[in-house]
Structure formats: C-alpha cells, structure tokens
C-alpha cells in the first residue's frame, strides 16, 4: 500500500482542482510545486492592499455556466470587464477591434462604412485564403490596423515573423462592428475579490502540500509515494526531452510600486510598436477599482525560452504539435501517469478551459 492515491505535480489551477475533488471523494493526495507558493500562474500577491497578478493579468471569463458556478463557490467576483487600450507611438486606440477603434482610425461612423474600409484594404492585399497570422489578421481587420496594432505586438510577443505564426492566435480577439470595448465575448467575466490565491488556498485546505519541491530533484522517491501521478509540468521535460524540445515562449515581469495614485488610468495598456520592448503595462489596482494612495505596475517583457526559464506559452505550430503527439503517444502507454493542464497538454488554455479539463479528468478517474 502506498501512502497516497495521487501525487499531483503542480499546484496551479489544474492540480488544485484535481486535488480538491479527489480529496472530497476520499482519495489521499500530495501536491508538490517547485515554486515557493501555490497557484501556478494565477498566483496573486497582496502589495499595499493591491492584489498583484504576479504572472501577468488574469481576467476570468467563460461562457460555460457550469464553470462559472464552479469557480464562484470559492470566491465572489466583481464586475470587471477587460477593455485594454492599445498605444501605438502616441496614438491611443480601444481594444479589441471595434467601432471605437475604426472611428478613431478612419473617422468612419457606421458599421457599413467600417466594413467597406476593411473590405477595401483586404482586397488591395489580395488575400483570399489566409495561410498565416499576417494574412489572417489583414483579412479580419485590414492592413492599417494590422500594421499599427498587430504586427509589432505579435512579432515581439512570439519572437517570430507574423508570416511564420499560426492564424488561430489572432482569432482569440473579437472583431466587432458595435461600440463595445469588452475584450471578451463571454457571458461571464470578473476578477475574484481578494485575489486568485485565496481560491487556491480554499481548494488545497486539508491537503498535503510541499512547496520548493521539484519533481525531477527527487523523482524516484516521489514516484514511490503514490499509486498515480497527475503531472501538470511540461510533458517533454518529464520524458527528458527524448524526442527533442517542444518550443515555448517565456516572459519577464518587472514590477514597481509607485508613489502616485493613478499611473495610466486603465488596468491594461498594450504597447503595439515593435521598438518598445514590453508588450503591456498592467496597473493592478484598476482590476478592483482600488482607491489606495499608491499604485503597483508591471511591465511584461516577452522573452526567449530555454530550460532555465518558465515556459509560459506553448507555441502550437505544426512542428511542435507533431512533436507533442509523439510524447502523448508515449504517455498513453502508462495509465498511471496523467498529463494535463496548459503545459501537460501543451495547449494555449485559458482558465475556464483548464477548469473543465480538470473536472473531466476527475470524472474519468473516479
Ligand atoms: P500552471 O499555472 O502553469 O501550473 C503548473 C504548476 O506546475 C506551476 O506552479 C509550476 O511551478 C509547477 N511545476 C512545473 N514543473 C514542475 C516540477 N518539475 N516540479 C514541481 N512543480 C512543477 N487565462 C485566462 O483565463 N484569462 C487570462 O486573462 C489569462 N491571462 C494569462 C496571462 C499570461 C501571461 C499567461 C502566461 C497565462 C494567462 N492565462 C489566462 C492562462 C492561465 O494562466 C492558465 O490557463 C492556467 O494558469 C493554467 O493552469 P495550470 O494548472 O495548467 O498551469
Ligand atoms: N495581439 C495584438 N495586439 C494587441 C493584443 C494582442 O496583435 O494589442 C495579438 C498577439 O498576437 C497576441 C494575440 O493577439 O499574442 C492574443 O492576444 P491575447 O491578449 O489573447 O494574449 P495573451 O493574453 O494570451 O497573452
């Protein structure tokens, strides 16, 4: 008899939901994380009464009622609606692409005028069947918006030419012919009052958790502790990169506490020109309508990835997806290890998708 039913590698959203649900069903779980805190990338830290999103802005949004009700049992959510401002040199535009953006850019007033303008630019570019992110973007919003608001941001974010990137990335953003600056199309949206860390704390209450514990430093001993492993780290690392490395994109965050009340007047400002080295500045208090005398801002710098850095984004192009399938096939041969979450599955998942995945995983297991 082993001491635990499950060893859960990673205390992010996936691992924590799995642990919470398995614990409720009487299973014994040990959750480990190599970081010094729980929560993975949704971790928030209280600085001067402001919940700081330590690993980039996290806005909860979903159209799935089950997911919304599920997460609401752990926290109350405020009515925050994400409406980033895009800054190109000294011009400011509303995001996502909507009538406010089109009006500022071209002076158009009606949706028909905006559609005609985009159609004209698309025709001039001669794109009928978009094959990459650049072509997809131009066919959605025309060349002017592509050049001012997409090209520079995208190429610094991913470290690749927009012509070498898959088009699905740009399809994440809505294009709307209404005067609506909401970044997401989902029915439910908000920020958990008191921060995301509190949600994870509730999930992990009464469960054994070991922090500063890297699975690979003590692999053999840890594997002996549990019947099964839930692994939410990178799948290629688990197999010692035996088929080669999957590619990731990393980030560097620079956080400052400023002795002023309001730095930029909005939670998220995107810097869309290539020459500015960061992609966005987050002013955390605006997620919660904070009125503190100070403010905390974070600059988000895209970074290349190597094994010494955090893999924040999978790069789901053809080469990497094929390689991932090889690892997945290898993993399917051992039913005692389950790979899931954003890194385990190598998918660009938002939080709501991760919740669904974790709930499905528990259902399949128990
Ligand atoms: P993670 O949070 O990555 O957790 C994995 C955990 O495993 C980490 O804590 C890691 O330390 C640990 N781990 C890895 N390897 C080991 C090891 N060898 N030993 C021990 N522990 C290990 N989603 C939204 O819905 N809305 C947003 O606005 C949003 N914004 C985002 C912004 C950024 C910059 C990023 C990067 C992501 C964003 N997301 C957003 C996505 C969201 O962060 C993920 O969906 C979610 O955090 C994934 O949870 P996870 O448990 O799969 O992974
Ligand atoms: N994007 C852009 N300009 C912006 C914001 C986003 O070109 O001002 C593109 C960019 O390619 C980015 C993608 O849209 O990678 C998805 O944006 P999202 O905000 O969903 O990225 P995430 O929050 O996941 O980093």
XYZ file of C-alpha atoms and ligand atoms in Angstrom:
444
model
C 0.000 0.000 0.000
C 1.377 3.391 -0.972
C 0.952 6.424 1.251
C -1.007 8.484 -1.316
C -3.504 7.706 -4.060
C -2.253 10.654 -6.117
C 0.946 12.627 -6.394
C -0.032 15.891 -8.064
C 2.888 17.718 -9.634
C 1.958 21.408 -9.832
C -0.286 23.460 -7.525
C -1.709 25.569 -10.385
C -5.411 25.697 -11.194
C -5.448 22.219 -12.728
C -3.570 20.439 -9.943
C -5.512 22.235 -7.215
C -8.950 21.406 -8.651
C -7.924 17.802 -9.130
C -6.696 17.631 -5.520
C -9.841 19.297 -4.153
C -12.215 16.957 -5.987
C -10.189 13.805 -5.303
C -9.908 14.707 -1.615
C -13.694 15.151 -1.451
C -14.022 11.603 -2.767
C -11.796 10.273 -0.012
C -8.570 9.967 -2.025
C -5.294 10.892 -0.386
C -3.307 13.444 -2.356
C 0.119 15.011 -2.122
C 0.543 18.228 -4.114
C 4.071 19.399 -4.847
C 5.302 22.545 -6.542
C 8.793 23.693 -7.413
C 7.814 27.306 -6.738
C 7.700 28.791 -3.238
C 3.946 29.433 -3.453
C 0.738 27.741 -4.558
C -1.416 28.769 -7.549
C 0.968 28.472 -10.500
C 0.490 31.348 -12.941
C -2.743 32.623 -11.396
C -0.957 33.453 -8.121
C -1.740 36.922 -6.764
C 0.198 38.674 -4.019
C -1.065 41.439 -1.742
C 1.163 44.532 -2.014
C -0.072 47.578 -0.086
C -3.636 46.257 -0.241
C -3.477 45.734 -4.007
C -3.790 42.228 -5.457
C -0.807 41.966 -7.780
C -1.087 39.424 -10.605
C 2.449 38.134 -10.300
C 2.491 36.300 -13.650
C 0.575 38.696 -15.892
C -3.008 39.949 -15.953
C -5.551 37.233 -15.285
C -9.154 38.049 -16.113
C -11.643 35.278 -15.578
C -14.106 34.845 -18.443
C -16.274 31.994 -19.626
C -19.486 31.185 -21.440
C -19.857 27.907 -19.593
C -22.371 28.166 -16.767
C -21.058 25.034 -15.012
C -17.545 26.514 -14.934
C -18.800 29.894 -13.704
C -20.842 28.319 -10.898
C -17.948 26.066 -10.001
C -15.410 28.866 -9.555
C -17.928 31.063 -7.718
C -18.088 28.570 -4.843
C -14.522 29.604 -3.978
C -14.787 33.401 -4.376
C -17.084 36.267 -5.113
C -16.281 38.003 -8.422
C -16.504 41.724 -9.169
C -17.982 43.185 -12.366
C -14.628 43.985 -14.034
C -14.763 43.999 -17.843
C -11.450 43.959 -19.619
C -11.099 46.894 -22.047
C -7.408 47.365 -22.864
C -6.058 50.461 -24.515
C -3.559 49.953 -27.338
C -0.806 52.527 -27.603
C 0.966 52.882 -30.945
C 3.591 55.638 -30.607
C 1.453 58.462 -29.188
C -1.830 57.300 -30.640
C -4.314 55.528 -28.384
C -6.938 53.059 -29.601
C -9.639 50.968 -27.962
C -9.250 47.202 -27.996
C -10.467 44.780 -29.110
C -11.086 45.932 -32.677
C -14.496 47.608 -32.612
C -16.361 50.692 -33.842
C -14.429 52.933 -31.404
C -11.147 51.708 -32.948
C -12.425 52.134 -36.513
C -13.826 55.615 -35.780
C -10.571 56.860 -34.265
C -8.536 55.411 -37.102
C -10.603 56.332 -40.157
C -13.317 58.712 -38.912
C -15.979 56.198 -40.006
C -19.251 56.370 -38.106
C -21.460 53.483 -39.183
C -20.711 49.730 -39.234
C -21.225 49.650 -43.012
C -18.571 52.342 -43.521
C -16.136 50.380 -41.325
C -16.827 47.103 -43.133
C -16.322 48.769 -46.523
C -12.999 50.226 -45.388
C -11.739 46.831 -44.167
C -13.013 45.097 -47.302
C -11.152 47.607 -49.499
C -7.854 47.074 -47.633
C -8.321 43.317 -47.714
C -8.939 43.393 -51.471
C -5.856 45.555 -52.060
C -3.766 42.982 -50.145
C -5.154 40.243 -52.447
C -5.806 37.705 -49.670
C -8.480 35.086 -50.313
C -7.345 32.103 -48.304
C -5.274 33.235 -45.235
C -2.386 30.871 -44.504
C -0.666 32.514 -41.558
C -1.236 35.082 -38.803
C -0.380 38.077 -41.001
C -2.819 37.071 -43.736
C -5.484 36.142 -41.212
C -5.141 39.494 -39.428
C -5.303 41.530 -42.653
C -8.360 39.619 -43.803
C -10.093 40.287 -40.465
C -9.291 43.979 -39.906
C -7.378 45.295 -42.925
C -3.801 46.416 -43.399
C -3.777 49.677 -41.392
C -4.871 48.022 -38.146
C -2.568 45.094 -38.828
C 0.410 47.429 -39.187
C -0.376 49.685 -36.216
C -1.895 47.337 -33.665
C -0.950 43.760 -34.527
C 2.350 43.296 -36.376
C 4.738 44.843 -33.834
C 2.973 43.418 -30.779
C 2.744 39.939 -32.273
C 6.321 39.765 -33.542
C 7.838 40.820 -30.214
C 5.404 38.638 -28.246
C 6.276 35.480 -30.162
C 9.804 36.272 -31.359
C 8.812 35.250 -34.902
C 7.577 36.916 -38.060
C 3.786 37.114 -38.263
C 4.044 35.197 -41.536
C 5.553 32.256 -39.619
C 2.855 32.099 -36.941
C -0.379 30.076 -36.883
C -3.503 32.136 -37.545
C -5.510 30.778 -34.577
C -3.604 33.130 -32.225
C -5.227 36.230 -33.691
C -8.648 34.601 -33.777
C -8.617 34.822 -29.971
C -9.504 38.522 -30.310
C -13.029 39.669 -31.190
C -13.684 41.946 -34.168
C -16.923 43.814 -33.562
C -18.994 46.273 -35.504
C -20.564 47.743 -32.355
C -19.239 50.420 -29.980
C -18.238 47.826 -27.372
C -14.746 47.736 -25.821
C -15.189 44.403 -23.992
C -12.102 42.272 -24.804
C -14.047 39.017 -24.450
C -17.253 37.690 -25.982
C -18.076 35.502 -22.983
C -21.261 35.791 -20.934
C -19.490 35.732 -17.554
C -16.450 37.816 -16.593
C -14.799 39.240 -13.479
C -11.926 39.324 -11.015
C -12.134 37.349 -7.761
C -12.461 39.717 -4.820
C -9.460 39.122 -2.561
C -7.325 37.620 -5.354
C -6.815 34.237 -7.010
C -4.508 32.854 -4.317
C -7.427 32.686 -1.881
C -9.275 30.405 -4.320
C -6.347 28.005 -4.441
C -5.923 28.141 -0.649
C -9.524 27.038 -0.256
C -9.081 24.212 -2.757
C -5.980 22.914 -1.004
C -7.315 23.176 2.559
C -6.604 19.947 4.463
C -4.447 18.510 1.638
C -0.715 17.768 1.987
C 1.256 20.377 0.020
C 5.027 20.554 -0.388
C 6.490 23.742 -1.892
C 10.024 24.316 -3.230
C 9.877 20.697 -4.319
C 10.949 19.940 -7.878
C 9.736 16.553 -9.075
C 12.943 15.973 -11.018
C 15.194 16.534 -7.989
C 13.674 13.564 -6.196
C 11.871 11.642 -8.867
C 12.383 8.061 -7.730
C 11.430 8.710 -4.134
C 8.358 10.733 -5.095
C 7.164 8.128 -7.590
C 7.173 5.525 -4.815
C 4.804 7.588 -2.683
C 1.643 7.371 -4.791
C -0.371 4.952 -6.919
C -0.813 7.513 -9.662
C 0.755 10.760 -10.824
C -1.017 13.842 -12.176
C 1.665 15.841 -13.969
C 0.958 19.477 -14.898
C 4.509 20.493 -15.839
C 5.976 20.292 -19.369
C 5.427 16.825 -20.865
C 8.734 16.912 -22.810
C 10.698 17.537 -19.614
C 9.035 14.521 -17.961
C 10.470 12.342 -20.734
C 13.835 14.022 -20.528
C 13.283 15.632 -23.959
C 13.896 12.262 -25.599
C 12.208 13.208 -28.902
C 13.505 16.783 -28.714
C 12.347 20.012 -27.069
C 8.918 21.472 -27.540
C 9.172 25.229 -28.090
C 7.823 27.683 -25.546
C 7.754 31.438 -25.172
C 8.854 32.904 -21.877
C 8.190 36.245 -20.164
C 9.961 38.575 -17.779
C 7.959 40.709 -15.373
C 9.192 43.999 -13.926
C 7.053 45.252 -11.036
C 7.254 48.705 -9.416
C 5.420 50.277 -6.513
C 4.796 53.916 -7.392
C 4.095 56.734 -5.011
C 1.176 58.054 -7.035
C -2.492 57.260 -7.150
C -3.166 56.564 -10.798
C -0.392 55.822 -13.300
C -2.176 55.022 -16.569
C -5.932 55.204 -15.917
C -6.599 51.653 -17.075
C -5.711 48.138 -15.904
C -4.116 47.094 -19.205
C -2.283 49.221 -21.773
C -0.797 47.339 -24.757
C 2.300 48.764 -26.444
C 1.907 47.702 -30.041
C 5.037 49.080 -31.711
C 7.961 46.685 -32.049
C 10.538 49.160 -30.703
C 9.060 49.271 -27.156
C 10.477 46.112 -25.573
C 7.453 45.251 -23.411
C 4.028 44.232 -24.706
C 1.875 45.594 -21.895
C 1.816 47.534 -18.672
C -0.615 46.305 -16.046
C -1.825 48.661 -13.321
C -3.215 46.137 -10.878
C -5.461 48.336 -8.696
C -7.808 49.024 -11.631
C -8.852 45.361 -11.697
C -10.526 46.049 -8.364
C -11.409 49.750 -8.604
C -8.766 50.367 -5.920
C -8.513 53.742 -4.178
C -5.157 53.281 -2.411
C -2.758 56.269 -2.343
C -0.062 54.133 -4.082
C -0.153 52.029 -7.202
C 1.635 48.914 -8.466
C 2.501 48.440 -12.142
C 4.046 45.527 -14.015
C 5.774 45.657 -17.366
C 5.534 42.392 -19.311
C 8.554 41.640 -21.500
C 8.424 38.745 -23.956
C 11.482 36.515 -23.667
C 13.024 33.590 -25.481
C 12.732 30.276 -23.670
C 15.429 27.845 -22.592
C 15.419 25.168 -19.897
C 16.367 27.660 -17.181
C 13.240 29.809 -17.792
C 9.500 29.432 -17.178
C 7.565 28.105 -20.190
C 4.558 30.474 -20.195
C 3.208 29.895 -23.689
C 3.211 26.745 -25.813
C 3.977 27.555 -29.462
C 1.364 25.474 -31.240
C 2.728 25.426 -34.785
C 2.853 22.339 -36.981
C 6.315 21.184 -35.903
C 5.541 21.433 -32.187
C 2.072 19.911 -32.438
C 3.550 16.881 -34.245
C 6.240 16.511 -31.601
C 3.667 16.806 -28.833
C 1.673 13.955 -30.429
C 4.766 11.740 -30.114
C 5.041 12.487 -26.406
C 1.307 11.943 -25.996
C 1.530 8.516 -27.609
C 4.385 7.593 -25.289
C 2.360 8.830 -22.302
C -0.670 6.760 -23.307
C 1.379 3.600 -22.674
C 1.478 4.305 -18.939
C -2.011 4.656 -17.447
C -0.567 5.517 -14.039
C 0.560 8.947 -15.201
C -1.833 11.597 -16.413
C -0.559 14.712 -18.203
C -2.907 17.668 -18.228
C -3.243 21.439 -17.824
C -1.639 24.052 -20.077
C 1.855 22.522 -20.020
C 0.949 18.831 -19.635
C -1.278 19.097 -22.717
C 0.814 21.745 -24.491
C -2.270 23.848 -25.304
C -2.945 27.591 -25.112
C -5.689 27.107 -22.483
C -7.397 29.907 -20.589
C -8.506 29.300 -17.009
C -12.057 28.265 -17.881
C -10.777 25.527 -20.216
C -8.418 24.310 -17.508
C -11.307 24.047 -15.033
C -13.338 21.988 -17.498
C -10.341 19.767 -18.217
C -9.706 19.198 -14.516
C -13.347 18.372 -13.775
C -13.438 15.942 -16.712
C -10.196 14.357 -15.577
C -11.618 13.758 -12.088
C -14.825 12.313 -13.586
C -12.828 9.885 -15.722
C -10.642 8.860 -12.796
C -13.364 8.315 -10.198
P 0.246 26.404 -14.284
O -0.445 27.550 -13.646
O 1.393 26.660 -15.181
O 0.698 25.413 -13.131
C 1.694 24.422 -13.301
C 2.459 24.322 -11.997
O 3.334 23.207 -12.079
C 3.329 25.569 -11.712
O 3.039 26.080 -10.443
C 4.748 25.002 -11.778
O 5.624 25.633 -10.873
C 4.542 23.548 -11.422
N 5.591 22.662 -11.927
C 6.031 22.559 -13.201
N 7.043 21.663 -13.268
C 7.233 21.186 -12.006
C 8.147 20.264 -11.425
N 9.079 19.643 -12.164
N 8.062 20.007 -10.101
C 7.151 20.655 -9.324
N 6.276 21.546 -9.817
C 6.313 21.811 -11.141
N -6.248 32.702 -18.607
C -7.450 33.334 -18.530
O -8.494 32.672 -18.436
N -7.520 34.705 -18.507
C -6.422 35.489 -18.590
O -6.533 36.725 -18.570
C -5.145 34.854 -18.686
N -4.008 35.588 -18.785
C -2.802 34.958 -18.868
C -1.650 35.739 -18.960
C -0.404 35.144 -19.029
C 0.803 35.996 -19.126
C -0.313 33.714 -19.026
C 1.031 33.043 -19.119
C -1.442 32.928 -18.940
C -2.708 33.541 -18.862
N -3.872 32.786 -18.751
C -5.101 33.425 -18.687
C -3.838 31.302 -18.728
C -3.795 30.721 -17.294
O -2.627 31.190 -16.655
C -3.802 29.197 -17.366
O -4.969 28.731 -18.012
C -3.712 28.476 -16.018
O -2.886 29.117 -15.102
C -3.190 27.079 -16.255
O -3.151 26.330 -15.061
P -2.257 25.019 -14.974
O -2.500 24.429 -13.622
O -2.499 24.170 -16.164
O -0.749 25.517 -15.159
N -2.479 40.941 -30.168
C -2.055 42.015 -30.928
N -2.173 43.280 -30.426
C -2.692 43.535 -29.204
C -3.127 42.440 -28.429
C -2.999 41.151 -28.941
O -1.563 41.834 -32.028
O -2.766 44.715 -28.812
C -2.333 39.577 -30.733
C -0.982 38.949 -30.375
O -0.577 38.148 -31.452
C -1.351 38.086 -29.171
C -2.734 37.571 -29.600
O -3.332 38.716 -30.243
O -0.432 37.044 -28.978
C -3.612 37.100 -28.468
O -3.791 38.141 -27.539
P -4.223 37.860 -26.051
O -4.466 39.172 -25.380
O -5.323 36.858 -26.045
O -2.877 37.206 -25.481
P -2.496 36.616 -24.036
O -3.299 37.389 -23.024
O -2.820 35.158 -24.099
O -1.031 36.883 -23.973
